[in-house]
Amino acid sequence: MFRFCFAVVFEMISWKNSFKKISEEYALTLKKKEALEQLLKTGRISQSTYDDFSKEIDATLEALESQKKALMEKMKGKVNELETQIKTLEVFLVNLEIQRVTGEVDETAYENQAKSLTAGIEAAKQELSSMLNAMDELSLKAEPVEVKEVLKPFESSSVAYEEPAEEPKGETEEESAEQFPSVEPEPAVESSTVEEAESEEKVEFEPLESEVSPAAEEDTESELETTREEEEVLL
């Protein structure tokens, strides 16, 4: 029974290897990300190069986050086991003390067993404390690196973009008026003027009956009578 309890307690050390590996890789990846941010900040790399490396680093961080979550779940189970083992060892220690009082165990056996149980309880408590601290560290999320200063352009490939200055509205309206002059509408013709023009046209096309005088008509009739008389004389 004692061997089984101590074997379970000392097997808990195996989680430390996984925790150490994940923690080191995670810290190294964060340093890479920070270095990449500094390269972009100082203009030593272009935005496209930064994006390519940033995708790879973010993918690595996501994979490490998944490993951290899986390790956290295993450690939660180990914590429960440690708490159970500590309680079990304490029960054995209490029974040993009772057996000592009742004389069921001699002093030599008592000292050896009590020493082993006490060492096991202390080791389990230390392991539990270390595991809880490690779980707290794993639960912390990395804070993103903030670049507050304006990023300099990449001198060899990119050109800084400058926004065009805004022109005053008054000048713009004058220039548009010069380029596209407005067409003034023709003045409307009054209705009275149109009526007068139509009446004049009508007057021009009417027959001039009044121009023939009565005297001219009498001369014409006398000429006709003279002509008739001459014709009768000839007959």
CSV table of N, CA and C in Angstrom, one decimal, residues 100-224:
chain,number,residue,atom,x,y,z
A,100,ARG,N,0.4,3.0,17.6
A,100,ARG,CA,1.6,3.3,18.6
A,100,ARG,C,1.0,3.4,20.0
A,101,VAL,N,-0.1,4.2,20.1
A,101,VAL,CA,-0.6,4.4,21.4
A,101,VAL,C,-1.2,3.1,22.0
A,102,THR,N,-1.8,2.3,21.2
A,102,THR,CA,-2.4,1.0,21.7
A,102,THR,C,-1.3,-0.1,21.8
A,103,GLY,N,-0.1,0.2,21.4
A,103,GLY,CA,0.9,-0.8,21.5
A,103,GLY,C,0.9,-1.9,20.4
A,104,GLU,N,0.1,-1.6,19.3
A,104,GLU,CA,0.1,-2.6,18.2
A,104,GLU,C,1.3,-2.5,17.4
A,105,VAL,N,2.1,-1.4,17.4
A,105,VAL,CA,3.3,-1.3,16.6
A,105,VAL,C,4.4,-0.9,17.6
A,106,ASP,N,5.6,-1.6,17.4
A,106,ASP,CA,6.7,-1.2,18.2
A,106,ASP,C,7.3,0.1,17.8
A,107,GLU,N,8.2,0.6,18.6
A,107,GLU,CA,8.8,2.0,18.4
A,107,GLU,C,9.6,2.1,17.1
A,108,THR,N,10.3,1.0,16.8
A,108,THR,CA,11.2,1.1,15.6
A,108,THR,C,10.3,1.1,14.3
A,109,ALA,N,9.3,0.2,14.3
A,109,ALA,CA,8.4,0.2,13.1
A,109,ALA,C,7.7,1.5,13.0
A,110,TYR,N,7.3,2.0,14.1
A,110,TYR,CA,6.5,3.3,14.1
A,110,TYR,C,7.4,4.4,13.5
A,111,GLU,N,8.6,4.5,14.0
A,111,GLU,CA,9.5,5.6,13.5
A,111,GLU,C,9.8,5.5,12.0
A,112,ASN,N,10.0,4.3,11.5
A,112,ASN,CA,10.3,4.1,10.1
A,112,ASN,C,9.0,4.5,9.2
A,113,GLN,N,7.9,3.9,9.6
A,113,GLN,CA,6.7,4.2,8.9
A,113,GLN,C,6.2,5.7,9.0
A,114,ALA,N,6.4,6.2,10.1
A,114,ALA,CA,6.0,7.7,10.3
A,114,ALA,C,6.9,8.6,9.5
A,115,LYS,N,8.2,8.2,9.4
A,115,LYS,CA,9.1,9.0,8.6
A,115,LYS,C,8.7,9.0,7.1
A,116,SER,N,8.4,7.8,6.7
A,116,SER,CA,8.0,7.6,5.2
A,116,SER,C,6.7,8.3,4.9
A,117,LEU,N,5.7,8.2,5.8
A,117,LEU,CA,4.4,8.8,5.6
A,117,LEU,C,4.6,10.4,5.6
A,118,THR,N,5.3,10.9,6.5
A,118,THR,CA,5.5,12.3,6.6
A,118,THR,C,6.2,12.9,5.3
A,119,ALA,N,7.3,12.1,4.9
A,119,ALA,CA,8.0,12.6,3.7
A,119,ALA,C,7.1,12.5,2.5
A,120,GLY,N,6.2,11.5,2.4
A,120,GLY,CA,5.3,11.4,1.3
A,120,GLY,C,4.3,12.5,1.3
A,121,ILE,N,3.8,12.8,2.4
A,121,ILE,CA,2.8,13.9,2.5
A,121,ILE,C,3.4,15.3,2.1
A,122,GLU,N,4.6,15.5,2.6
A,122,GLU,CA,5.3,16.8,2.3
A,122,GLU,C,5.6,16.9,0.8
A,123,ALA,N,6.1,15.7,0.2
A,123,ALA,CA,6.4,15.7,-1.2
A,123,ALA,C,5.1,15.9,-2.1
A,124,ALA,N,4.0,15.3,-1.6
A,124,ALA,CA,2.8,15.5,-2.4
A,124,ALA,C,2.3,16.9,-2.3
A,125,LYS,N,2.4,17.6,-1.1
A,125,LYS,CA,2.0,18.9,-1.0
A,125,LYS,C,2.8,19.9,-1.8
A,126,GLN,N,4.1,19.7,-1.9
A,126,GLN,CA,5.0,20.5,-2.7
A,126,GLN,C,4.7,20.3,-4.2
A,127,GLU,N,4.4,19.1,-4.6
A,127,GLU,CA,4.1,18.8,-6.0
A,127,GLU,C,2.8,19.5,-6.3
A,128,LEU,N,1.8,19.4,-5.4
A,128,LEU,CA,0.5,20.0,-5.6
A,128,LEU,C,0.7,21.6,-5.8
A,129,SER,N,1.5,22.2,-4.9
A,129,SER,CA,1.7,23.6,-5.0
A,129,SER,C,2.4,24.0,-6.3
A,130,SER,N,3.4,23.2,-6.7
A,130,SER,CA,4.1,23.5,-8.0
A,130,SER,C,3.1,23.4,-9.2
A,131,MET,N,2.3,22.4,-9.1
A,131,MET,CA,1.3,22.1,-10.2
A,131,MET,C,0.3,23.2,-10.3
A,132,LEU,N,-0.2,23.7,-9.2
A,132,LEU,CA,-1.2,24.8,-9.2
A,132,LEU,C,-0.5,26.1,-9.8
A,133,ASN,N,0.7,26.3,-9.4
A,133,ASN,CA,1.4,27.5,-9.9
A,133,ASN,C,1.6,27.4,-11.4
A,134,ALA,N,2.0,26.2,-11.9
A,134,ALA,CA,2.2,26.0,-13.3
A,134,ALA,C,0.9,26.1,-14.1
A,135,MET,N,-0.2,25.7,-13.5
A,135,MET,CA,-1.5,25.9,-14.1
A,135,MET,C,-1.9,27.3,-14.2
A,136,ASP,N,-1.6,28.1,-13.2
A,136,ASP,CA,-1.8,29.6,-13.3
A,136,ASP,C,-1.0,30.2,-14.4
A,137,GLU,N,0.2,29.7,-14.6
A,137,GLU,CA,1.1,30.3,-15.6
A,137,GLU,C,0.6,29.9,-17.0
A,138,LEU,N,0.1,28.7,-17.1
A,138,LEU,CA,-0.4,28.2,-18.4
A,138,LEU,C,-1.7,29.0,-18.8
A,139,SER,N,-2.5,29.3,-17.8
A,139,SER,CA,-3.8,30.0,-18.1
A,139,SER,C,-3.6,31.4,-18.5
A,140,LEU,N,-2.4,32.0,-18.3
A,140,LEU,CA,-2.1,33.4,-18.7
A,140,LEU,C,-2.0,33.4,-20.2
A,141,LYS,N,-2.6,34.4,-20.8
A,141,LYS,CA,-2.6,34.6,-22.3
A,141,LYS,C,-1.5,35.7,-22.6
A,142,ALA,N,-0.9,35.5,-23.7
A,142,ALA,CA,0.1,36.5,-24.1
A,142,ALA,C,-0.5,37.8,-24.6
A,143,GLU,N,0.0,38.9,-24.1
A,143,GLU,CA,-0.5,40.2,-24.5
A,143,GLU,C,0.1,40.6,-25.9
A,144,PRO,N,-0.7,41.1,-26.8
A,144,PRO,CA,-0.2,41.5,-28.1
A,144,PRO,C,0.8,42.6,-28.0
A,145,VAL,N,1.8,42.7,-28.8
A,145,VAL,CA,2.8,43.8,-28.9
A,145,VAL,C,2.1,45.0,-29.5
A,146,GLU,N,2.1,46.1,-28.9
A,146,GLU,CA,1.5,47.3,-29.4
A,146,GLU,C,2.6,48.2,-29.9
A,147,VAL,N,2.5,48.6,-31.2
A,147,VAL,CA,3.4,49.6,-31.8
A,147,VAL,C,2.7,50.9,-31.8
A,148,LYS,N,3.1,51.8,-30.9
A,148,LYS,CA,2.5,53.1,-30.8
A,148,LYS,C,3.0,54.1,-31.8
A,149,GLU,N,4.3,54.0,-32.2
A,149,GLU,CA,4.9,55.0,-33.1
A,149,GLU,C,4.5,54.7,-34.5
A,150,VAL,N,4.6,55.7,-35.4
A,150,VAL,CA,4.2,55.5,-36.8
A,150,VAL,C,5.3,54.7,-37.5
A,151,LEU,N,4.9,53.7,-38.2
A,151,LEU,CA,5.8,52.8,-38.9
A,151,LEU,C,6.4,53.5,-40.1
A,152,LYS,N,7.8,53.4,-40.2
A,152,LYS,CA,8.4,54.0,-41.3
A,152,LYS,C,8.3,53.1,-42.6
A,153,PRO,N,8.2,53.7,-43.8
A,153,PRO,CA,8.0,52.9,-45.0
A,153,PRO,C,9.3,52.1,-45.3
A,154,PHE,N,9.1,51.1,-46.0
A,154,PHE,CA,10.3,50.3,-46.5
A,154,PHE,C,10.9,51.0,-47.6
A,155,GLU,N,12.2,51.5,-47.4
A,155,GLU,CA,12.8,52.4,-48.3
A,155,GLU,C,13.0,51.7,-49.7
A,156,SER,N,13.4,50.5,-49.8
A,156,SER,CA,13.8,49.9,-51.0
A,156,SER,C,12.6,49.5,-51.9
A,157,SER,N,11.4,49.3,-51.4
A,157,SER,CA,10.4,48.8,-52.2
A,157,SER,C,9.1,49.6,-52.2
A,158,SER,N,8.8,50.3,-51.0
A,158,SER,CA,7.6,51.0,-50.9
A,158,SER,C,7.8,52.5,-50.9
A,159,VAL,N,6.8,53.2,-51.3
A,159,VAL,CA,6.8,54.7,-51.3
A,159,VAL,C,5.7,55.2,-50.4
A,160,ALA,N,6.1,56.2,-49.6
A,160,ALA,CA,5.1,56.8,-48.7
A,160,ALA,C,4.0,57.4,-49.5
A,161,TYR,N,2.8,57.2,-49.0
A,161,TYR,CA,1.6,57.8,-49.7
A,161,TYR,C,1.2,59.1,-49.0
A,162,GLU,N,1.0,60.1,-49.8
A,162,GLU,CA,0.6,61.4,-49.3
A,162,GLU,C,-0.8,61.7,-49.8
A,163,GLU,N,-1.7,62.1,-49.0
A,163,GLU,CA,-3.0,62.4,-49.4
A,163,GLU,C,-3.0,63.8,-50.0
A,164,PRO,N,-3.7,64.0,-51.1
A,164,PRO,CA,-3.8,65.3,-51.8
A,164,PRO,C,-4.4,66.4,-50.9
A,165,ALA,N,-3.8,67.6,-50.9
A,165,ALA,CA,-4.3,68.7,-50.1
A,165,ALA,C,-5.6,69.1,-50.6
A,166,GLU,N,-6.5,69.5,-49.7
A,166,GLU,CA,-7.8,69.9,-50.0
A,166,GLU,C,-7.8,71.3,-50.5
A,167,GLU,N,-8.4,71.6,-51.7
A,167,GLU,CA,-8.5,73.0,-52.2
A,167,GLU,C,-9.7,73.7,-51.7
A,168,PRO,N,-9.6,75.0,-51.6
A,168,PRO,CA,-10.8,75.8,-51.1
A,168,PRO,C,-11.9,75.6,-52.1
A,169,LYS,N,-13.1,75.6,-51.5
A,169,LYS,CA,-14.3,75.4,-52.3
A,169,LYS,C,-14.5,76.6,-53.3
A,170,GLY,N,-14.2,77.8,-52.9
A,170,GLY,CA,-14.4,78.9,-53.8
A,170,GLY,C,-13.7,78.8,-55.1
A,171,GLU,N,-12.3,78.4,-55.0
A,171,GLU,CA,-11.5,78.3,-56.2
A,171,GLU,C,-12.0,77.1,-57.1
A,172,THR,N,-12.5,76.1,-56.4
A,172,THR,CA,-13.0,75.0,-57.2
A,172,THR,C,-14.2,75.4,-58.0
A,173,GLU,N,-15.1,76.1,-57.4
A,173,GLU,CA,-16.3,76.5,-58.1
A,173,GLU,C,-16.0,77.5,-59.2
A,174,GLU,N,-15.0,78.4,-59.1
A,174,GLU,CA,-14.6,79.3,-60.2
A,174,GLU,C,-14.0,78.5,-61.3
A,175,GLU,N,-13.1,77.5,-61.0
A,175,GLU,CA,-12.5,76.7,-62.1
A,175,GLU,C,-13.6,75.9,-62.8
A,176,SER,N,-14.5,75.3,-62.1
A,176,SER,CA,-15.6,74.6,-62.8
A,176,SER,C,-16.4,75.5,-63.6
A,177,ALA,N,-16.6,76.7,-63.2
A,177,ALA,CA,-17.4,77.7,-64.0
A,177,ALA,C,-16.7,78.0,-65.3
A,178,GLU,N,-15.3,78.2,-65.2
A,178,GLU,CA,-14.5,78.5,-66.4
A,178,GLU,C,-14.5,77.3,-67.4
A,179,GLN,N,-14.4,76.1,-66.9
A,179,GLN,CA,-14.3,74.9,-67.8
A,179,GLN,C,-15.7,74.6,-68.3
A,180,PHE,N,-16.7,74.8,-67.6
A,180,PHE,CA,-18.1,74.5,-68.1
A,180,PHE,C,-18.9,75.7,-67.9
A,181,PRO,N,-18.8,76.7,-68.8
A,181,PRO,CA,-19.7,77.9,-68.7
A,181,PRO,C,-21.1,77.6,-68.8
A,182,SER,N,-21.9,78.3,-68.1
A,182,SER,CA,-23.3,78.0,-68.1
A,182,SER,C,-24.0,78.7,-69.3
A,183,VAL,N,-25.0,78.0,-69.9
A,183,VAL,CA,-25.7,78.5,-71.0
A,183,VAL,C,-26.9,79.3,-70.6
A,184,GLU,N,-27.0,80.6,-71.0
A,184,GLU,CA,-28.1,81.4,-70.5
A,184,GLU,C,-29.3,81.1,-71.4
A,185,PRO,N,-30.5,80.9,-70.9
A,185,PRO,CA,-31.7,80.7,-71.7
A,185,PRO,C,-32.1,81.9,-72.5
A,186,GLU,N,-32.6,81.6,-73.7
A,186,GLU,CA,-33.1,82.7,-74.6
A,186,GLU,C,-34.3,83.4,-74.0
A,187,PRO,N,-34.4,84.7,-74.3
A,187,PRO,CA,-35.5,85.4,-73.7
A,187,PRO,C,-36.8,85.0,-74.3
A,188,ALA,N,-37.8,84.9,-73.5
A,188,ALA,CA,-39.1,84.4,-74.0
A,188,ALA,C,-39.8,85.5,-74.9
A,189,VAL,N,-40.4,85.1,-76.0
A,189,VAL,CA,-41.0,86.0,-77.0
A,189,VAL,C,-42.4,86.3,-76.5
A,190,GLU,N,-42.8,87.5,-76.3
A,190,GLU,CA,-44.1,87.9,-75.8
A,190,GLU,C,-45.2,87.5,-76.8
A,191,SER,N,-46.3,87.1,-76.3
A,191,SER,CA,-47.4,86.7,-77.2
A,191,SER,C,-47.9,87.8,-78.1
A,192,SER,N,-47.9,89.0,-77.6
A,192,SER,CA,-48.4,90.2,-78.4
A,192,SER,C,-47.5,90.3,-79.6
A,193,THR,N,-46.2,90.2,-79.5
A,193,THR,CA,-45.3,90.3,-80.6
A,193,THR,C,-45.5,89.2,-81.6
A,194,VAL,N,-45.8,88.0,-81.2
A,194,VAL,CA,-46.1,86.9,-82.1
A,194,VAL,C,-47.4,87.2,-82.9
A,195,GLU,N,-48.4,87.7,-82.2
A,195,GLU,CA,-49.6,88.0,-82.9
A,195,GLU,C,-49.4,89.1,-84.0
A,196,GLU,N,-48.6,90.1,-83.7
A,196,GLU,CA,-48.4,91.2,-84.6
A,196,GLU,C,-47.7,90.6,-85.9
A,197,ALA,N,-46.7,89.7,-85.6
A,197,ALA,CA,-46.0,89.2,-86.8
A,197,ALA,C,-46.9,88.3,-87.6
A,198,GLU,N,-47.8,87.6,-87.0
A,198,GLU,CA,-48.7,86.8,-87.8
A,198,GLU,C,-49.7,87.6,-88.6
A,199,SER,N,-50.1,88.7,-88.0
A,199,SER,CA,-51.0,89.6,-88.7
A,199,SER,C,-50.3,90.3,-89.9
A,200,GLU,N,-49.0,90.6,-89.8
A,200,GLU,CA,-48.3,91.2,-90.9
A,200,GLU,C,-48.2,90.2,-92.0
A,201,GLU,N,-47.9,88.9,-91.7
A,201,GLU,CA,-47.8,87.9,-92.8
A,201,GLU,C,-49.1,87.8,-93.5
A,202,LYS,N,-50.2,87.8,-92.8
A,202,LYS,CA,-51.5,87.7,-93.4
A,202,LYS,C,-51.8,88.9,-94.4
A,203,VAL,N,-51.4,90.1,-94.0
A,203,VAL,CA,-51.6,91.2,-94.8
A,203,VAL,C,-50.8,91.1,-96.1
A,204,GLU,N,-49.6,90.6,-96.1
A,204,GLU,CA,-48.8,90.5,-97.3
A,204,GLU,C,-49.4,89.6,-98.3
A,205,PHE,N,-50.1,88.6,-97.9
A,205,PHE,CA,-50.7,87.6,-98.9
A,205,PHE,C,-52.1,87.9,-99.3
A,206,GLU,N,-52.8,89.0,-98.8
A,206,GLU,CA,-54.1,89.3,-99.2
A,206,GLU,C,-54.1,90.0,-100.5
A,207,PRO,N,-55.1,89.8,-101.5
A,207,PRO,CA,-55.2,90.5,-102.8
A,207,PRO,C,-55.4,92.0,-102.6
A,208,LEU,N,-54.8,92.7,-103.5
A,208,LEU,CA,-54.9,94.2,-103.4
A,208,LEU,C,-56.0,94.6,-104.3
A,209,GLU,N,-57.3,94.4,-103.8
A,209,GLU,CA,-58.4,94.8,-104.6
A,209,GLU,C,-58.6,96.3,-104.5
A,210,SER,N,-58.2,96.9,-103.4
A,210,SER,CA,-58.5,98.3,-103.2
A,210,SER,C,-57.6,99.2,-104.1
A,211,GLU,N,-56.5,98.7,-104.7
A,211,GLU,CA,-55.6,99.5,-105.4
A,211,GLU,C,-56.2,100.0,-106.8
A,212,VAL,N,-57.2,99.3,-107.3
A,212,VAL,CA,-57.8,99.7,-108.7
A,212,VAL,C,-58.8,100.8,-108.4
A,213,SER,N,-58.6,102.0,-109.0
A,213,SER,CA,-59.5,103.2,-108.8
A,213,SER,C,-60.7,103.1,-109.7
A,214,PRO,N,-61.8,103.8,-109.4
A,214,PRO,CA,-63.0,103.9,-110.3
A,214,PRO,C,-62.7,104.5,-111.6
A,215,ALA,N,-61.8,105.5,-111.6
A,215,ALA,CA,-61.5,106.2,-112.9
A,215,ALA,C,-60.9,105.2,-113.9
A,216,ALA,N,-60.1,104.4,-113.4
A,216,ALA,CA,-59.5,103.4,-114.3
A,216,ALA,C,-60.5,102.5,-114.9
A,217,GLU,N,-61.5,102.1,-114.1
A,217,GLU,CA,-62.6,101.2,-114.5
A,217,GLU,C,-63.4,101.9,-115.6
A,218,GLU,N,-63.7,103.2,-115.5
A,218,GLU,CA,-64.5,104.0,-116.5
A,218,GLU,C,-63.7,104.1,-117.8
A,219,ASP,N,-62.4,104.3,-117.8
A,219,ASP,CA,-61.6,104.3,-119.0
A,219,ASP,C,-61.7,103.0,-119.7
A,220,THR,N,-61.6,102.0,-119.0
A,220,THR,CA,-61.6,100.7,-119.6
A,220,THR,C,-62.9,100.4,-120.3
A,221,GLU,N,-64.1,100.8,-119.7
A,221,GLU,CA,-65.4,100.6,-120.3
A,221,GLU,C,-65.5,101.5,-121.5
A,222,SER,N,-65.0,102.7,-121.5
A,222,SER,CA,-65.1,103.6,-122.7
A,222,SER,C,-64.3,103.0,-123.9
A,223,GLU,N,-63.2,102.5,-123.5
A,223,GLU,CA,-62.4,101.8,-124.6
A,223,GLU,C,-63.1,100.7,-125.2
A,224,LEU,N,-63.8,99.9,-124.4
A,224,LEU,CA,-64.5,98.8,-124.9
A,224,LEU,C,-65.7,99.2,-125.8
